[in-house]
Every structure is written in C-alpha cells, then in structure tokens.
mmCIF file of C-alpha atoms and ligand atoms in Angstrom:
data_model
loop_
_atom_site.group_PDB
_atom_site.id
_atom_site.type_symbol
_atom_site.label_atom_id
_atom_site.label_comp_id
_atom_site.label_asym_id
_atom_site.label_seq_id
_atom_site.Cartn_x
_atom_site.Cartn_y
_atom_site.Cartn_z
ATOM 1 C CA MET S 1 92.453 90.072 82.494
ATOM 2 C CA ARG S 2 95.547 91.841 83.936
ATOM 3 C CA LEU S 3 95.373 94.712 86.607
ATOM 4 C CA LEU S 4 97.711 96.867 88.659
ATOM 5 C CA MET S 5 97.296 98.020 92.044
ATOM 6 C CA ILE S 6 99.363 100.928 93.150
ATOM 7 C CA GLY S 7 100.496 101.359 96.914
ATOM 8 C CA ASP S 8 99.808 104.481 98.687
ATOM 9 C CA ILE S 9 100.587 107.559 96.642
ATOM 10 C CA VAL S 10 102.300 110.132 98.573
ATOM 11 C CA GLY S 11 101.995 113.728 97.780
ATOM 12 C CA ARG S 12 103.636 115.380 94.671
ATOM 13 C CA PRO S 13 106.540 112.909 94.373
ATOM 14 C CA GLY S 14 103.896 110.066 94.310
ATOM 15 C CA ARG S 15 101.804 111.629 91.789
ATOM 16 C CA ARG S 16 105.092 112.295 89.812
ATOM 17 C CA ALA S 17 106.008 108.712 90.158
ATOM 18 C CA VAL S 18 102.555 107.632 88.745
ATOM 19 C CA LYS S 19 102.932 109.661 85.689
ATOM 20 C CA VAL S 20 106.287 108.809 84.753
ATOM 21 C CA ASN S 21 105.655 104.988 85.496
ATOM 22 C CA LEU S 22 102.084 104.300 84.105
ATOM 23 C CA GLY S 23 102.618 104.607 80.482
ATOM 24 C CA GLU S 24 105.341 102.302 80.248
ATOM 25 C CA LEU S 25 103.856 99.657 82.643
ATOM 26 C CA LYS S 26 100.559 99.757 80.737
ATOM 27 C CA ARG S 27 102.267 98.909 77.547
ATOM 28 C CA GLU S 28 104.769 96.362 78.971
ATOM 29 C CA PHE S 29 101.857 94.506 80.982
ATOM 30 C CA ASP S 30 99.006 95.083 78.711
ATOM 31 C CA LEU S 31 97.117 96.408 81.850
ATOM 32 C CA GLN S 32 93.176 96.674 81.557
ATOM 33 C CA PHE S 33 92.436 98.093 84.922
ATOM 34 C CA ILE S 34 94.462 100.421 87.457
ATOM 35 C CA ILE S 35 93.504 100.812 91.125
ATOM 36 C CA ALA S 36 95.495 103.201 93.290
ATOM 37 C CA ASN S 37 95.425 103.944 97.080
ATOM 38 C CA GLY S 38 95.253 107.628 97.142
ATOM 39 C CA GLU S 39 94.661 108.258 100.857
ATOM 40 C CA ASN S 40 97.938 110.309 101.016
ATOM 41 C CA ALA S 41 97.928 111.698 97.578
ATOM 42 C CA ALA S 42 97.002 115.307 98.532
ATOM 43 C CA GLY S 43 100.060 116.787 100.541
ATOM 44 C CA GLY S 44 100.788 113.475 102.112
ATOM 45 C CA LYS S 45 97.528 113.198 103.828
ATOM 46 C CA GLY S 46 94.192 113.026 102.411
ATOM 47 C CA ILE S 47 92.535 113.509 98.965
ATOM 48 C CA THR S 48 91.299 116.519 96.969
ATOM 49 C CA ARG S 49 89.196 116.856 93.679
ATOM 50 C CA ASP S 50 92.179 118.317 91.982
ATOM 51 C CA VAL S 51 94.746 115.669 92.883
ATOM 52 C CA ALA S 52 92.177 112.942 92.249
ATOM 53 C CA GLN S 53 91.701 114.272 88.545
ATOM 54 C CA GLU S 54 95.368 114.483 88.036
ATOM 55 C CA LEU S 55 95.553 110.780 89.019
ATOM 56 C CA PHE S 56 92.552 109.701 86.820
ATOM 57 C CA ALA S 57 94.027 111.686 83.860
ATOM 58 C CA ALA S 58 97.312 109.871 84.517
ATOM 59 C CA GLY S 59 95.417 106.570 83.873
ATOM 60 C CA VAL S 60 94.008 105.528 87.213
ATOM 61 C CA ASP S 61 90.585 104.030 87.039
ATOM 62 C CA ILE S 62 89.622 103.698 90.784
ATOM 63 C CA LEU S 63 91.162 105.126 93.914
ATOM 64 C CA THR S 64 90.830 103.466 97.210
ATOM 65 C CA THR S 65 91.636 105.142 100.476
ATOM 66 C CA GLY S 66 92.101 104.454 104.114
ATOM 67 C CA ASN S 67 92.419 106.199 107.428
ATOM 68 C CA HIS S 68 93.463 109.415 105.994
ATOM 69 C CA VAL S 69 90.413 109.808 103.647
ATOM 70 C CA TRP S 70 88.889 112.774 105.583
ATOM 71 C CA ASN S 71 92.181 114.887 106.101
ATOM 72 C CA LYS S 72 91.227 117.380 103.605
ATOM 73 C CA ARG S 73 87.792 118.409 104.582
ATOM 74 C CA GLU S 74 86.498 118.943 100.936
ATOM 75 C CA ALA S 75 86.794 115.022 100.648
ATOM 76 C CA ILE S 76 83.531 114.773 102.770
ATOM 77 C CA ASP S 77 81.579 116.459 99.950
ATOM 78 C CA TYR S 78 83.517 115.191 97.208
ATOM 79 C CA LEU S 79 83.364 111.567 98.066
ATOM 80 C CA ALA S 80 79.591 111.674 98.084
ATOM 81 C CA ARG S 81 79.700 112.791 94.362
ATOM 82 C CA GLU S 82 82.820 110.929 92.862
ATOM 83 C CA THR S 83 81.907 107.302 92.381
ATOM 84 C CA ARG S 84 85.529 106.467 91.279
ATOM 85 C CA ILE S 85 86.916 107.129 94.800
ATOM 86 C CA ILE S 86 85.856 104.570 97.517
ATOM 87 C CA ARG S 87 86.485 104.713 101.237
ATOM 88 C CA PRO S 88 86.838 101.806 103.744
ATOM 89 C CA GLY S 89 83.296 100.274 103.741
ATOM 90 C CA ASN S 90 83.326 99.616 107.533
ATOM 91 C CA TYR S 91 82.936 103.288 108.594
ATOM 92 C CA PRO S 92 79.700 103.881 110.399
ATOM 93 C CA PRO S 93 76.282 103.727 108.299
ATOM 94 C CA GLY S 94 75.659 107.145 106.965
ATOM 95 C CA THR S 95 79.341 108.166 106.139
ATOM 96 C CA PRO S 96 79.793 109.901 102.859
ATOM 97 C CA GLY S 97 81.016 107.726 99.885
ATOM 98 C CA ALA S 98 80.859 104.103 99.222
ATOM 99 C CA GLY S 99 82.966 101.037 100.356
ATOM 100 C CA ALA S 100 82.611 99.209 97.035
ATOM 101 C CA ILE S 101 82.347 99.916 93.503
ATOM 102 C CA VAL S 102 81.600 97.845 90.223
ATOM 103 C CA TYR S 103 83.606 99.045 87.376
ATOM 104 C CA LYS S 104 83.517 98.173 83.674
ATOM 105 C CA THR S 105 86.860 98.121 82.114
ATOM 106 C CA GLY S 106 87.458 99.071 78.453
ATOM 107 C CA ARG S 107 87.274 95.229 77.548
ATOM 108 C CA ASN S 108 83.854 94.938 78.964
ATOM 109 C CA VAL S 109 84.833 92.966 82.237
ATOM 110 C CA GLN S 110 82.893 94.115 85.280
ATOM 111 C CA VAL S 111 85.263 94.334 88.259
ATOM 112 C CA ALA S 112 84.258 95.083 91.784
ATOM 113 C CA VAL S 113 86.555 96.887 93.893
ATOM 114 C CA LEU S 114 86.166 96.756 97.837
ATOM 115 C CA ASN S 115 87.951 98.887 100.382
ATOM 116 C CA LEU S 116 88.034 97.929 104.048
ATOM 117 C CA ALA S 117 90.213 99.127 106.973
ATOM 118 C CA GLY S 118 91.664 97.058 109.756
ATOM 119 C CA ARG S 119 91.054 97.797 113.616
ATOM 120 C CA THR S 120 94.273 96.559 115.154
ATOM 121 C CA PHE S 121 96.240 99.682 116.274
ATOM 122 C CA MET S 122 93.761 101.627 114.240
ATOM 123 C CA GLN S 123 90.225 103.472 114.593
ATOM 124 C CA ALA S 124 87.557 101.463 116.117
ATOM 125 C CA LEU S 125 85.403 100.942 113.012
ATOM 126 C CA ASP S 126 82.902 97.940 112.366
ATOM 127 C CA CYS S 127 84.099 94.579 111.893
ATOM 128 C CA PRO S 128 85.897 94.522 108.485
ATOM 129 C CA PHE S 129 85.439 90.841 108.184
ATOM 130 C CA ARG S 130 81.563 90.833 108.572
ATOM 131 C CA LYS S 131 81.634 93.914 106.323
ATOM 132 C CA ALA S 132 83.568 91.937 103.643
ATOM 133 C CA ASP S 133 80.812 89.454 103.569
ATOM 134 C CA GLN S 134 78.201 92.080 103.167
ATOM 135 C CA LEU S 135 80.080 93.832 100.465
ATOM 136 C CA ILE S 136 80.673 90.516 98.565
ATOM 137 C CA LYS S 137 77.094 89.654 98.775
ATOM 138 C CA GLN S 138 76.172 93.083 97.428
ATOM 139 C CA VAL S 139 78.511 92.985 94.444
ATOM 140 C CA LYS S 140 78.706 89.321 93.446
ATOM 141 C CA GLU S 141 75.692 89.346 91.007
ATOM 142 C CA GLN S 142 77.230 92.008 89.166
ATOM 143 C CA ALA S 143 81.006 91.176 89.180
ATOM 144 C CA LYS S 144 82.632 87.785 88.823
ATOM 145 C CA VAL S 145 86.248 89.457 89.676
ATOM 146 C CA ILE S 146 86.375 91.093 93.065
ATOM 147 C CA VAL S 147 89.274 92.889 94.315
ATOM 148 C CA VAL S 148 89.837 94.070 97.885
ATOM 149 C CA ASP S 149 92.176 96.712 99.305
ATOM 150 C CA PHE S 150 92.569 96.027 103.006
ATOM 151 C CA HIS S 151 93.999 99.007 104.700
ATOM 152 C CA ALA S 152 95.436 97.933 107.783
ATOM 153 C CA GLU S 153 98.597 98.067 110.339
ATOM 154 C CA ALA S 154 98.799 94.766 111.618
ATOM 155 C CA THR S 155 100.254 92.118 109.348
ATOM 156 C CA SER S 156 98.326 89.376 111.413
ATOM 157 C CA GLU S 157 95.022 91.168 110.762
ATOM 158 C CA LYS S 158 95.737 91.320 107.054
ATOM 159 C CA ILE S 159 96.850 87.740 106.584
ATOM 160 C CA ALA S 160 93.644 86.659 108.561
ATOM 161 C CA MET S 161 91.685 88.852 105.893
ATOM 162 C CA GLY S 162 93.519 86.877 103.073
ATOM 163 C CA TRP S 163 92.541 83.395 104.372
ATOM 164 C CA TYR S 164 89.047 84.712 105.385
ATOM 165 C CA LEU S 165 88.581 85.802 101.673
ATOM 166 C CA ALA S 166 90.645 83.143 100.168
ATOM 167 C CA GLY S 167 88.543 81.369 97.371
ATOM 168 C CA ARG S 168 85.923 84.160 97.586
ATOM 169 C CA VAL S 169 87.664 87.124 95.753
ATOM 170 C CA ALA S 170 90.397 87.476 93.165
ATOM 171 C CA ALA S 171 92.795 89.538 95.275
ATOM 172 C CA VAL S 172 93.364 90.766 98.894
ATOM 173 C CA CYS S 173 96.054 93.394 98.865
ATOM 174 C CA GLY S 174 97.228 95.136 101.959
ATOM 175 C CA THR S 175 97.687 98.923 102.230
ATOM 176 C CA HIS S 176 98.672 101.618 104.673
ATOM 177 C CA THR S 177 102.113 100.597 106.197
ATOM 178 C CA HIS S 178 103.831 102.097 103.065
ATOM 179 C CA VAL S 179 106.395 99.209 103.020
ATOM 180 C CA GLN S 180 106.140 96.683 100.435
ATOM 181 C CA THR S 181 106.091 93.017 101.834
ATOM 182 C CA ALA S 182 107.754 90.247 99.877
ATOM 183 C CA ASP S 183 104.982 87.586 100.703
ATOM 184 C CA GLU S 184 102.869 87.916 97.686
ATOM 185 C CA ARG S 185 101.203 84.544 96.626
ATOM 186 C CA ILE S 186 98.215 82.838 95.346
ATOM 187 C CA LEU S 187 96.058 81.452 98.222
ATOM 188 C CA PRO S 188 93.919 78.221 97.747
ATOM 189 C CA GLY S 189 90.838 79.067 95.535
ATOM 190 C CA GLY S 190 92.773 81.488 93.305
ATOM 191 C CA THR S 191 93.047 84.716 95.610
ATOM 192 C CA ALA S 192 96.149 86.718 94.907
ATOM 193 C CA TYR S 193 97.432 88.120 98.286
ATOM 194 C CA ILE S 194 100.380 90.466 99.548
ATOM 195 C CA THR S 195 100.314 91.814 103.006
ATOM 196 C CA ASP S 196 101.401 95.381 101.796
ATOM 197 C CA LEU S 197 101.514 96.820 98.438
ATOM 198 C CA GLY S 198 104.030 99.448 99.665
ATOM 199 C CA MET S 199 104.373 103.165 98.748
ATOM 200 C CA THR S 200 104.632 105.473 95.702
ATOM 201 C CA GLY S 201 106.318 108.264 97.114
ATOM 202 C CA PRO S 202 109.458 109.613 98.096
ATOM 203 C CA CYS S 203 112.222 106.977 98.818
ATOM 204 C CA ASP S 204 114.700 109.127 100.965
ATOM 205 C CA SER S 205 111.956 109.419 103.738
ATOM 206 C CA VAL S 206 110.252 107.888 106.566
ATOM 207 C CA ILE S 207 107.114 106.380 104.933
ATOM 208 C CA GLY S 208 106.804 109.466 102.730
ATOM 209 C CA ALA S 209 107.589 111.940 105.549
ATOM 210 C CA LYS S 210 110.701 114.109 105.625
ATOM 211 C CA LYS S 211 113.144 112.129 107.525
ATOM 212 C CA GLU S 212 114.625 114.828 109.800
ATOM 213 C CA ILE S 213 111.027 115.765 110.978
ATOM 214 C CA ALA S 214 110.400 111.991 111.551
ATOM 215 C CA MET S 215 113.533 111.394 113.355
ATOM 216 C CA GLU S 216 112.983 114.515 115.714
ATOM 217 C CA ARG S 217 109.424 113.450 116.467
ATOM 218 C CA PHE S 218 110.715 109.942 117.846
ATOM 219 C CA ILE S 219 113.673 111.345 119.696
ATOM 220 C CA THR S 220 111.861 114.384 121.440
ATOM 221 C CA GLN S 221 108.519 112.759 121.670
ATOM 222 C CA LEU S 222 107.151 116.269 121.117
ATOM 223 C CA PRO S 223 104.557 116.920 118.162
ATOM 224 C CA THR S 224 105.994 117.819 114.996
ATOM 225 C CA ARG S 225 104.572 119.177 111.807
ATOM 226 C CA TYR S 226 104.181 116.672 109.073
ATOM 227 C CA GLU S 227 105.921 117.424 105.545
ATOM 228 C CA VAL S 228 106.359 115.309 102.524
ATOM 229 C CA ALA S 229 109.983 114.501 101.599
ATOM 230 C CA ALA S 230 111.434 115.827 98.431
ATOM 231 C CA GLY S 231 113.917 113.960 96.196
ATOM 232 C CA LEU S 232 113.960 110.644 94.307
ATOM 233 C CA PHE S 233 110.625 108.593 94.201
ATOM 234 C CA GLN S 234 109.833 104.882 94.216
ATOM 235 C CA PHE S 235 106.719 103.116 92.458
ATOM 236 C CA ASN S 236 105.279 100.254 94.431
ATOM 237 C CA GLY S 237 102.526 97.861 93.356
ATOM 238 C CA ILE S 238 101.567 94.496 92.094
ATOM 239 C CA VAL S 239 100.244 93.205 88.834
ATOM 240 C CA ILE S 240 97.847 90.500 89.049
ATOM 241 C CA ASP S 241 96.438 88.088 86.195
ATOM 242 C CA ILE S 242 92.674 87.051 86.705
ATOM 243 C CA ASP S 243 90.770 84.505 84.817
ATOM 244 C CA GLU S 244 87.628 86.445 84.209
ATOM 245 C CA GLU S 245 85.472 83.441 83.568
ATOM 246 C CA THR S 246 86.093 81.998 86.963
ATOM 247 C CA GLY S 247 87.106 85.267 89.031
ATOM 248 C CA GLU S 248 90.421 83.435 90.282
ATOM 249 C CA ALA S 249 93.814 84.918 90.056
ATOM 250 C CA THR S 250 96.567 83.114 88.179
ATOM 251 C CA ALA S 251 99.504 85.032 88.876
ATOM 252 C CA ILE S 252 100.808 87.923 91.145
ATOM 253 C CA ARG S 253 103.899 89.964 90.470
ATOM 254 C CA ARG S 254 105.433 92.812 92.488
ATOM 255 C CA ILE S 255 106.461 95.971 90.886
ATOM 256 C CA GLN S 256 109.194 97.973 92.690
ATOM 257 C CA ASN S 257 110.513 100.872 90.247
ATOM 258 C CA TYR S 258 112.984 103.597 91.602
ATOM 259 C CA GLU S 259 113.758 106.725 89.997
HETATM 260 FE FE1 FE2 O 1 98.893 105.637 103.455
HETATM 261 FE FE1 FE2 O 2 96.863 104.586 106.098
#
C-alpha cells in the first residue's frame, strides 16, 4: 500500500495547499491512505470541528496533532467524540481523545496510526518511548501496518525514537518544527524514517507566522500577537510504500510542492 503523511497544516493557506495538491497527488501516486498533522490548522494554532471537517472533505483520512492541540477550547469536547483525530498518547491518563487509532482503508487494509510528543524543550509529558511500547501492544493484534507521528522539537529525540521503533513499525515521521529535513531513509527492519515532514502553509513566513511579527519578537523580546502569514503556500509531506503482508516500508519519498 501507499500512504501520504502531510506536515503541519498551518491556517487557511495550509488548508488551501491541501485542497490544491491532494487530488493530483492521489492520482499520481495512487494513494490509499492520507494522514495529516492538524495541530496548526485553525488560525495557526489548534483545531476546530469546522476546520477538521474541511480537511476530511478534502481527502484527509486521519488527523494527528501535537502541543497546540488544545489551543482552541472546543477541541477538548470535540476530540472526545471525533475518532478520526488523535492527540499525543503520552498526555496524562484521563485526557480527552486517544493517542492511537486503527483505520480500515478503502482497500481493506487495517492501519494503526500513533501520535506521541517529545519532551526535550517541550511540555513535561509521560515518557513517549514507554508509551510507544504500550500503544504498539494495544494495536498490533488489529493492524500489521503501524505508522507513528512523533511530534517533537529536538532532532536527537526524534532520531532516537526512529531507532527505538525500527523493525517494529512501518514509519516514524517527525512533526512540529515546520521545517522539512532531508534525512528520509528506511531503517533496518523496514521502518521509514524522517526527522521532520515540514509544513504545509505560507512559505514567506517564519514557520507559518507573519515574518514581520516574528522578527519583532526576536528583536524586542516583547510578547507579540501571533498571526498566520498570507501569500504563496508550500505543501510538505512524504509518500511511503508499505508491504501490507509484513508491515514493512519499502520506499520513502519526500514531497515539497510550491504554489
Ligand atoms: Fe506545528
Ligand atoms: Fe507543535
């Protein structure tokens, strides 16, 4: 099977990039499953029901998230009901929503998607490595194909997670930095790995934010109001080929499209 994972979708420009690119990518690559990180999809921070519906209608099957998942308060109730959106599984027990989902594709392949968040330079959540073990145990009876979105800041923590899960999952894809890395590879045991998928959002920006505001913040060290940049967009993600009998990845290819 072949699937696409889309890097953090930022605001309206990001959603537009998904709508403009997805149809052609689906045809070109014969994609059977589409996962996207939606933590910045609503106004640059957070996710809402309307925005998620818009992305599902555009062809996204499952949305993963990250540290910005709760920025829009309605997400707290919404994630408790909407199973197609997951949040990092290493939030404290009792947090609304789930950290994993098993999804049946149109061609009847069961795929498990896991979401975890890093702890280096981020919130102090539970250990993502131990949580990964738990979630894999939870889904592996139901799905041979397991894909992980590891939402983390430090490249070292992400690479460590890649090695930790090598041979146990089909893919470990980093998200959160909004900058696509060029280190995609297949780790021993058939695990597709990339440190960061990148961003689907406005290109003339500072990781999605209006560049003037971001510069002012660095220069003055004063708090500034966040605003999503306008203008041209980019679409970042990866396409992975997976042998559905063994659950191993056989190919990984980066996608970097510009308007
Ligand atoms: Fe993000
Ligand atoms: Fe993030």
